[in-house]
Amino acid sequence: MTTTWPDNLALIEIDRHWVDLVNKLAGDELTINFRAGGTLMPGTEVFDATETGSIEAAGDWPGYWAGRNPAFSPLATTTSLFNGVDYLNWIQQWGGFDLYQEVYGDYNMVYLPYGITNNESGFMGRTAIKSLADLDGKRVRLSGRDQGRVLEQLGGSQVTLAGGEVYQGIERGVIDAGEFSTPGVDYEAGFAEVAQHWATPGWHQSASVFGVMINKDAWDKLSEETQEKLKIAADATMAWSLAWSERGSTEGTVKFREAGVQINQFSAEDLAHIQKVTNEVIVRGACENKMHAKVYHSMVSYLEHYANWRDVSAPFNMSRTIENLPSLKEIEACL
């Protein structure tokens, strides 16, 4: 097994946590030989290698494969929609797990989601972004098709850079602002050394999911008991990762502040406008691809259903209370 993450990016710890658990739980039945990203092949090649069986498994972020099928994008993250607990709920109890199997299954893989991080840091750079008006004309490193479409409607332009290139992009002025992951990951990546300003919240990726792609032929060779142990390890890692990343985000935020980075937060009015644009982009994307529509239909259905309890339990609810959701009827019309 390998991963998309090199040793110098903290996200690799999620992969390692799952591997260590599997080796403890199923060590008598199988042992995973884990290699950091880039040591066996470039991270961009792990999907094809797992599909064909050149390797048996690889850790990933589903959004990297959206060029193959746009449905991979919401399986990885959403713009201004799910938070981390929403993904946990949806995967575990509202049918999300089965949709990962359906999308990855088309590529001869089984998929075990085993990592969740809450919303990403936001945009960091040398220029202050205090409002949506300040995004106009800005070149922003951003991952994801839907994220780029929202940014473009807000007046910015999406720049595609690998995660390891964001630091240099900010430093050299190739981009006006950049994003990669959560504050803990971003601080360890050195962003405080090149960025003086930080725009929050990270609406572009309101939460993220990570997991392991397993070649279907290799999976089928395992006993049902061993398969179950891999799933148990994935569930345990998912819970651990959410708390691990939130602790890291807290410590990272403190360190960014200590480094003198100025934090600016988008207003409630700006966030409401982002939600409106996001909803339009989601419906538009759903009507371009039926599987994309199916995933978003499931997600929005979950939010509408969960609202029966979520909204009456506020402010102690475990999810966002959202009044303006993408139109379920318009998404249904695209199925």
PDB file of N, CA and C in Angstrom, residues 66-117:
ATOM      1  N   ALA A  66     -11.742  13.500  -9.784  1.00  0.00           N
ATOM      2  CA  ALA A  66     -12.975  14.072 -10.337  1.00  0.00           C
ATOM      3  C   ALA A  66     -12.927  14.205 -11.853  1.00  0.00           C
ATOM      4  N   GLY A  67     -11.734  14.209 -12.432  1.00  0.00           N
ATOM      5  CA  GLY A  67     -11.640  14.259 -13.883  1.00  0.00           C
ATOM      6  C   GLY A  67     -12.144  12.983 -14.536  1.00  0.00           C
ATOM      7  N   ARG A  68     -12.130  11.880 -13.796  1.00  0.00           N
ATOM      8  CA  ARG A  68     -12.640  10.601 -14.309  1.00  0.00           C
ATOM      9  C   ARG A  68     -14.159  10.533 -14.168  1.00  0.00           C
ATOM     10  N   ASN A  69     -14.649  11.018 -13.047  1.00  0.00           N
ATOM     11  CA  ASN A  69     -16.079  11.065 -12.787  1.00  0.00           C
ATOM     12  C   ASN A  69     -16.315  12.185 -11.781  1.00  0.00           C
ATOM     13  N   PRO A  70     -17.113  13.203 -12.112  1.00  0.00           N
ATOM     14  CA  PRO A  70     -17.323  14.314 -11.182  1.00  0.00           C
ATOM     15  C   PRO A  70     -17.941  13.898  -9.861  1.00  0.00           C
ATOM     16  N   ALA A  71     -18.517  12.687  -9.791  1.00  0.00           N
ATOM     17  CA  ALA A  71     -19.084  12.210  -8.537  1.00  0.00           C
ATOM     18  C   ALA A  71     -18.016  12.036  -7.458  1.00  0.00           C
ATOM     19  N   PHE A  72     -16.746  11.899  -7.854  1.00  0.00           N
ATOM     20  CA  PHE A  72     -15.682  11.797  -6.855  1.00  0.00           C
ATOM     21  C   PHE A  72     -15.571  13.085  -6.031  1.00  0.00           C
ATOM     22  N   SER A  73     -15.965  14.210  -6.616  1.00  0.00           N
ATOM     23  CA  SER A  73     -15.789  15.498  -5.937  1.00  0.00           C
ATOM     24  C   SER A  73     -16.572  15.590  -4.622  1.00  0.00           C
ATOM     25  N   PRO A  74     -17.901  15.370  -4.610  1.00  0.00           N
ATOM     26  CA  PRO A  74     -18.610  15.432  -3.326  1.00  0.00           C
ATOM     27  C   PRO A  74     -18.277  14.275  -2.387  1.00  0.00           C
ATOM     28  N   LEU A  75     -17.728  13.180  -2.916  1.00  0.00           N
ATOM     29  CA  LEU A  75     -17.272  12.115  -2.021  1.00  0.00           C
ATOM     30  C   LEU A  75     -16.046  12.563  -1.235  1.00  0.00           C
ATOM     31  N   ALA A  76     -15.379  13.612  -1.713  1.00  0.00           N
ATOM     32  CA  ALA A  76     -14.170  14.122  -1.061  1.00  0.00           C
ATOM     33  C   ALA A  76     -14.446  15.325  -0.185  1.00  0.00           C
ATOM     34  N   THR A  77     -15.283  16.229  -0.691  1.00  0.00           N
ATOM     35  CA  THR A  77     -15.529  17.481   0.019  1.00  0.00           C
ATOM     36  C   THR A  77     -16.736  18.171  -0.590  1.00  0.00           C
ATOM     37  N   THR A  78     -17.250  19.160   0.107  1.00  0.00           N
ATOM     38  CA  THR A  78     -18.311  19.990  -0.435  1.00  0.00           C
ATOM     39  C   THR A  78     -17.946  21.453  -0.227  1.00  0.00           C
ATOM     40  N   THR A  79     -18.495  22.291  -1.057  1.00  0.00           N
ATOM     41  CA  THR A  79     -18.391  23.733  -0.868  1.00  0.00           C
ATOM     42  C   THR A  79     -19.586  24.193  -0.050  1.00  0.00           C
ATOM     43  N   SER A  80     -19.332  24.731   1.123  1.00  0.00           N
ATOM     44  CA  SER A  80     -20.378  25.339   1.943  1.00  0.00           C
ATOM     45  C   SER A  80     -21.600  24.436   2.139  1.00  0.00           C
ATOM     46  N   LEU A  81     -21.355  23.160   2.468  1.00  0.00           N
ATOM     47  CA  LEU A  81     -22.479  22.233   2.677  1.00  0.00           C
ATOM     48  C   LEU A  81     -22.233  21.359   3.904  1.00  0.00           C
ATOM     49  N   PHE A  82     -21.586  20.201   3.731  1.00  0.00           N
ATOM     50  CA  PHE A  82     -21.339  19.293   4.858  1.00  0.00           C
ATOM     51  C   PHE A  82     -20.227  19.820   5.759  1.00  0.00           C
ATOM     52  N   ASN A  83     -20.386  19.587   7.081  1.00  0.00           N
ATOM     53  CA  ASN A  83     -19.224  19.675   7.959  1.00  0.00           C
ATOM     54  C   ASN A  83     -18.774  18.259   8.302  1.00  0.00           C
ATOM     55  N   GLY A  84     -17.772  18.121   9.163  1.00  0.00           N
ATOM     56  CA  GLY A  84     -17.206  16.808   9.436  1.00  0.00           C
ATOM     57  C   GLY A  84     -18.207  15.816   9.998  1.00  0.00           C
ATOM     58  N   VAL A  85     -19.071  16.270  10.908  1.00  0.00           N
ATOM     59  CA  VAL A  85     -20.063  15.365  11.499  1.00  0.00           C
ATOM     60  C   VAL A  85     -21.103  14.950  10.468  1.00  0.00           C
ATOM     61  N   ASP A  86     -21.428  15.860   9.543  1.00  0.00           N
ATOM     62  CA  ASP A  86     -22.354  15.471   8.469  1.00  0.00           C
ATOM     63  C   ASP A  86     -21.800  14.302   7.662  1.00  0.00           C
ATOM     64  N   TYR A  87     -20.520  14.383   7.310  1.00  0.00           N
ATOM     65  CA  TYR A  87     -19.926  13.269   6.570  1.00  0.00           C
ATOM     66  C   TYR A  87     -19.968  11.984   7.388  1.00  0.00           C
ATOM     67  N   LEU A  88     -19.649  12.073   8.667  1.00  0.00           N
ATOM     68  CA  LEU A  88     -19.679  10.888   9.530  1.00  0.00           C
ATOM     69  C   LEU A  88     -21.078  10.285   9.566  1.00  0.00           C
ATOM     70  N   ASN A  89     -22.078  11.134   9.810  1.00  0.00           N
ATOM     71  CA  ASN A  89     -23.464  10.657   9.843  1.00  0.00           C
ATOM     72  C   ASN A  89     -23.867  10.022   8.517  1.00  0.00           C
ATOM     73  N   TRP A  90     -23.588  10.745   7.444  1.00  0.00           N
ATOM     74  CA  TRP A  90     -24.019  10.316   6.109  1.00  0.00           C
ATOM     75  C   TRP A  90     -23.361   9.001   5.704  1.00  0.00           C
ATOM     76  N   ILE A  91     -22.068   8.886   5.942  1.00  0.00           N
ATOM     77  CA  ILE A  91     -21.352   7.657   5.585  1.00  0.00           C
ATOM     78  C   ILE A  91     -21.860   6.475   6.395  1.00  0.00           C
ATOM     79  N   GLN A  92     -22.059   6.691   7.694  1.00  0.00           N
ATOM     80  CA  GLN A  92     -22.377   5.582   8.585  1.00  0.00           C
ATOM     81  C   GLN A  92     -23.850   5.176   8.567  1.00  0.00           C
ATOM     82  N   GLN A  93     -24.761   6.158   8.380  1.00  0.00           N
ATOM     83  CA  GLN A  93     -26.176   5.857   8.608  1.00  0.00           C
ATOM     84  C   GLN A  93     -27.131   6.302   7.504  1.00  0.00           C
ATOM     85  N   TRP A  94     -26.683   7.113   6.572  1.00  0.00           N
ATOM     86  CA  TRP A  94     -27.592   7.657   5.559  1.00  0.00           C
ATOM     87  C   TRP A  94     -27.199   7.242   4.146  1.00  0.00           C
ATOM     88  N   GLY A  95     -26.510   6.115   3.997  1.00  0.00           N
ATOM     89  CA  GLY A  95     -26.268   5.555   2.677  1.00  0.00           C
ATOM     90  C   GLY A  95     -25.010   6.000   1.967  1.00  0.00           C
ATOM     91  N   GLY A  96     -24.214   6.842   2.600  1.00  0.00           N
ATOM     92  CA  GLY A  96     -23.012   7.332   1.946  1.00  0.00           C
ATOM     93  C   GLY A  96     -22.015   6.239   1.617  1.00  0.00           C
ATOM     94  N   PHE A  97     -21.825   5.293   2.527  1.00  0.00           N
ATOM     95  CA  PHE A  97     -20.838   4.228   2.321  1.00  0.00           C
ATOM     96  C   PHE A  97     -21.099   3.478   1.017  1.00  0.00           C
ATOM     97  N   ASP A  98     -22.365   3.183   0.752  1.00  0.00           N
ATOM     98  CA  ASP A  98     -22.713   2.431  -0.452  1.00  0.00           C
ATOM     99  C   ASP A  98     -22.394   3.215  -1.725  1.00  0.00           C
ATOM    100  N   LEU A  99     -22.499   4.545  -1.653  1.00  0.00           N
ATOM    101  CA  LEU A  99     -22.198   5.356  -2.830  1.00  0.00           C
ATOM    102  C   LEU A  99     -20.705   5.363  -3.130  1.00  0.00           C
ATOM    103  N   TYR A 100     -19.858   5.327  -2.095  1.00  0.00           N
ATOM    104  CA  TYR A 100     -18.415   5.185  -2.336  1.00  0.00           C
ATOM    105  C   TYR A 100     -18.139   3.874  -3.068  1.00  0.00           C
ATOM    106  N   GLN A 101     -18.833   2.800  -2.659  1.00  0.00           N
ATOM    107  CA  GLN A 101     -18.613   1.505  -3.311  1.00  0.00           C
ATOM    108  C   GLN A 101     -19.071   1.546  -4.769  1.00  0.00           C
ATOM    109  N   GLU A 102     -20.164   2.244  -5.018  1.00  0.00           N
ATOM    110  CA  GLU A 102     -20.694   2.309  -6.375  1.00  0.00           C
ATOM    111  C   GLU A 102     -19.752   3.081  -7.298  1.00  0.00           C
ATOM    112  N   VAL A 103     -19.255   4.226  -6.835  1.00  0.00           N
ATOM    113  CA  VAL A 103     -18.393   5.052  -7.685  1.00  0.00           C
ATOM    114  C   VAL A 103     -17.040   4.391  -7.884  1.00  0.00           C
ATOM    115  N   TYR A 104     -16.402   3.952  -6.805  1.00  0.00           N
ATOM    116  CA  TYR A 104     -15.093   3.299  -6.936  1.00  0.00           C
ATOM    117  C   TYR A 104     -15.220   1.921  -7.576  1.00  0.00           C
ATOM    118  N   GLY A 105     -16.387   1.287  -7.387  1.00  0.00           N
ATOM    119  CA  GLY A 105     -16.593  -0.042  -7.965  1.00  0.00           C
ATOM    120  C   GLY A 105     -16.488  -0.068  -9.471  1.00  0.00           C
ATOM    121  N   ASP A 106     -16.787   1.046 -10.115  1.00  0.00           N
ATOM    122  CA  ASP A 106     -16.657   1.124 -11.570  1.00  0.00           C
ATOM    123  C   ASP A 106     -15.198   1.040 -12.020  1.00  0.00           C
ATOM    124  N   TYR A 107     -14.286   1.144 -11.064  1.00  0.00           N
ATOM    125  CA  TYR A 107     -12.846   1.109 -11.376  1.00  0.00           C
ATOM    126  C   TYR A 107     -12.159  -0.074 -10.676  1.00  0.00           C
ATOM    127  N   ASN A 108     -12.958  -1.135 -10.432  1.00  0.00           N
ATOM    128  CA  ASN A 108     -12.415  -2.380  -9.866  1.00  0.00           C
ATOM    129  C   ASN A 108     -11.805  -2.161  -8.486  1.00  0.00           C
ATOM    130  N   MET A 109     -12.492  -1.372  -7.663  1.00  0.00           N
ATOM    131  CA  MET A 109     -11.993  -1.106  -6.316  1.00  0.00           C
ATOM    132  C   MET A 109     -13.097  -1.174  -5.270  1.00  0.00           C
ATOM    133  N   VAL A 110     -12.670  -1.498  -4.062  1.00  0.00           N
ATOM    134  CA  VAL A 110     -13.474  -1.326  -2.849  1.00  0.00           C
ATOM    135  C   VAL A 110     -12.900  -0.111  -2.145  1.00  0.00           C
ATOM    136  N   TYR A 111     -13.764   0.677  -1.515  1.00  0.00           N
ATOM    137  CA  TYR A 111     -13.285   1.893  -0.856  1.00  0.00           C
ATOM    138  C   TYR A 111     -13.720   1.917   0.598  1.00  0.00           C
ATOM    139  N   LEU A 112     -12.756   2.153   1.479  1.00  0.00           N
ATOM    140  CA  LEU A 112     -13.046   2.292   2.899  1.00  0.00           C
ATOM    141  C   LEU A 112     -12.726   3.721   3.322  1.00  0.00           C
ATOM    142  N   PRO A 113     -13.749   4.575   3.538  1.00  0.00           N
ATOM    143  CA  PRO A 113     -13.478   5.906   4.077  1.00  0.00           C
ATOM    144  C   PRO A 113     -12.928   5.753   5.501  1.00  0.00           C
ATOM    145  N   TYR A 114     -11.805   6.387   5.782  1.00  0.00           N
ATOM    146  CA  TYR A 114     -11.262   6.244   7.144  1.00  0.00           C
ATOM    147  C   TYR A 114     -10.717   7.547   7.712  1.00  0.00           C
ATOM    148  N   GLY A 115     -10.971   8.659   7.047  1.00  0.00           N
ATOM    149  CA  GLY A 115     -10.501   9.925   7.577  1.00  0.00           C
ATOM    150  C   GLY A 115     -11.483  11.042   7.299  1.00  0.00           C
ATOM    151  N   ILE A 116     -11.717  11.885   8.298  1.00  0.00           N
ATOM    152  CA  ILE A 116     -12.548  13.071   8.130  1.00  0.00           C
ATOM    153  C   ILE A 116     -11.837  14.241   8.805  1.00  0.00           C
ATOM    154  N   THR A 117     -11.715  15.342   8.076  1.00  0.00           N
ATOM    155  CA  THR A 117     -11.274  16.590   8.692  1.00  0.00           C
ATOM    156  C   THR A 117     -12.383  17.611   8.494  1.00  0.00           C
TER     157      THR A 117
END
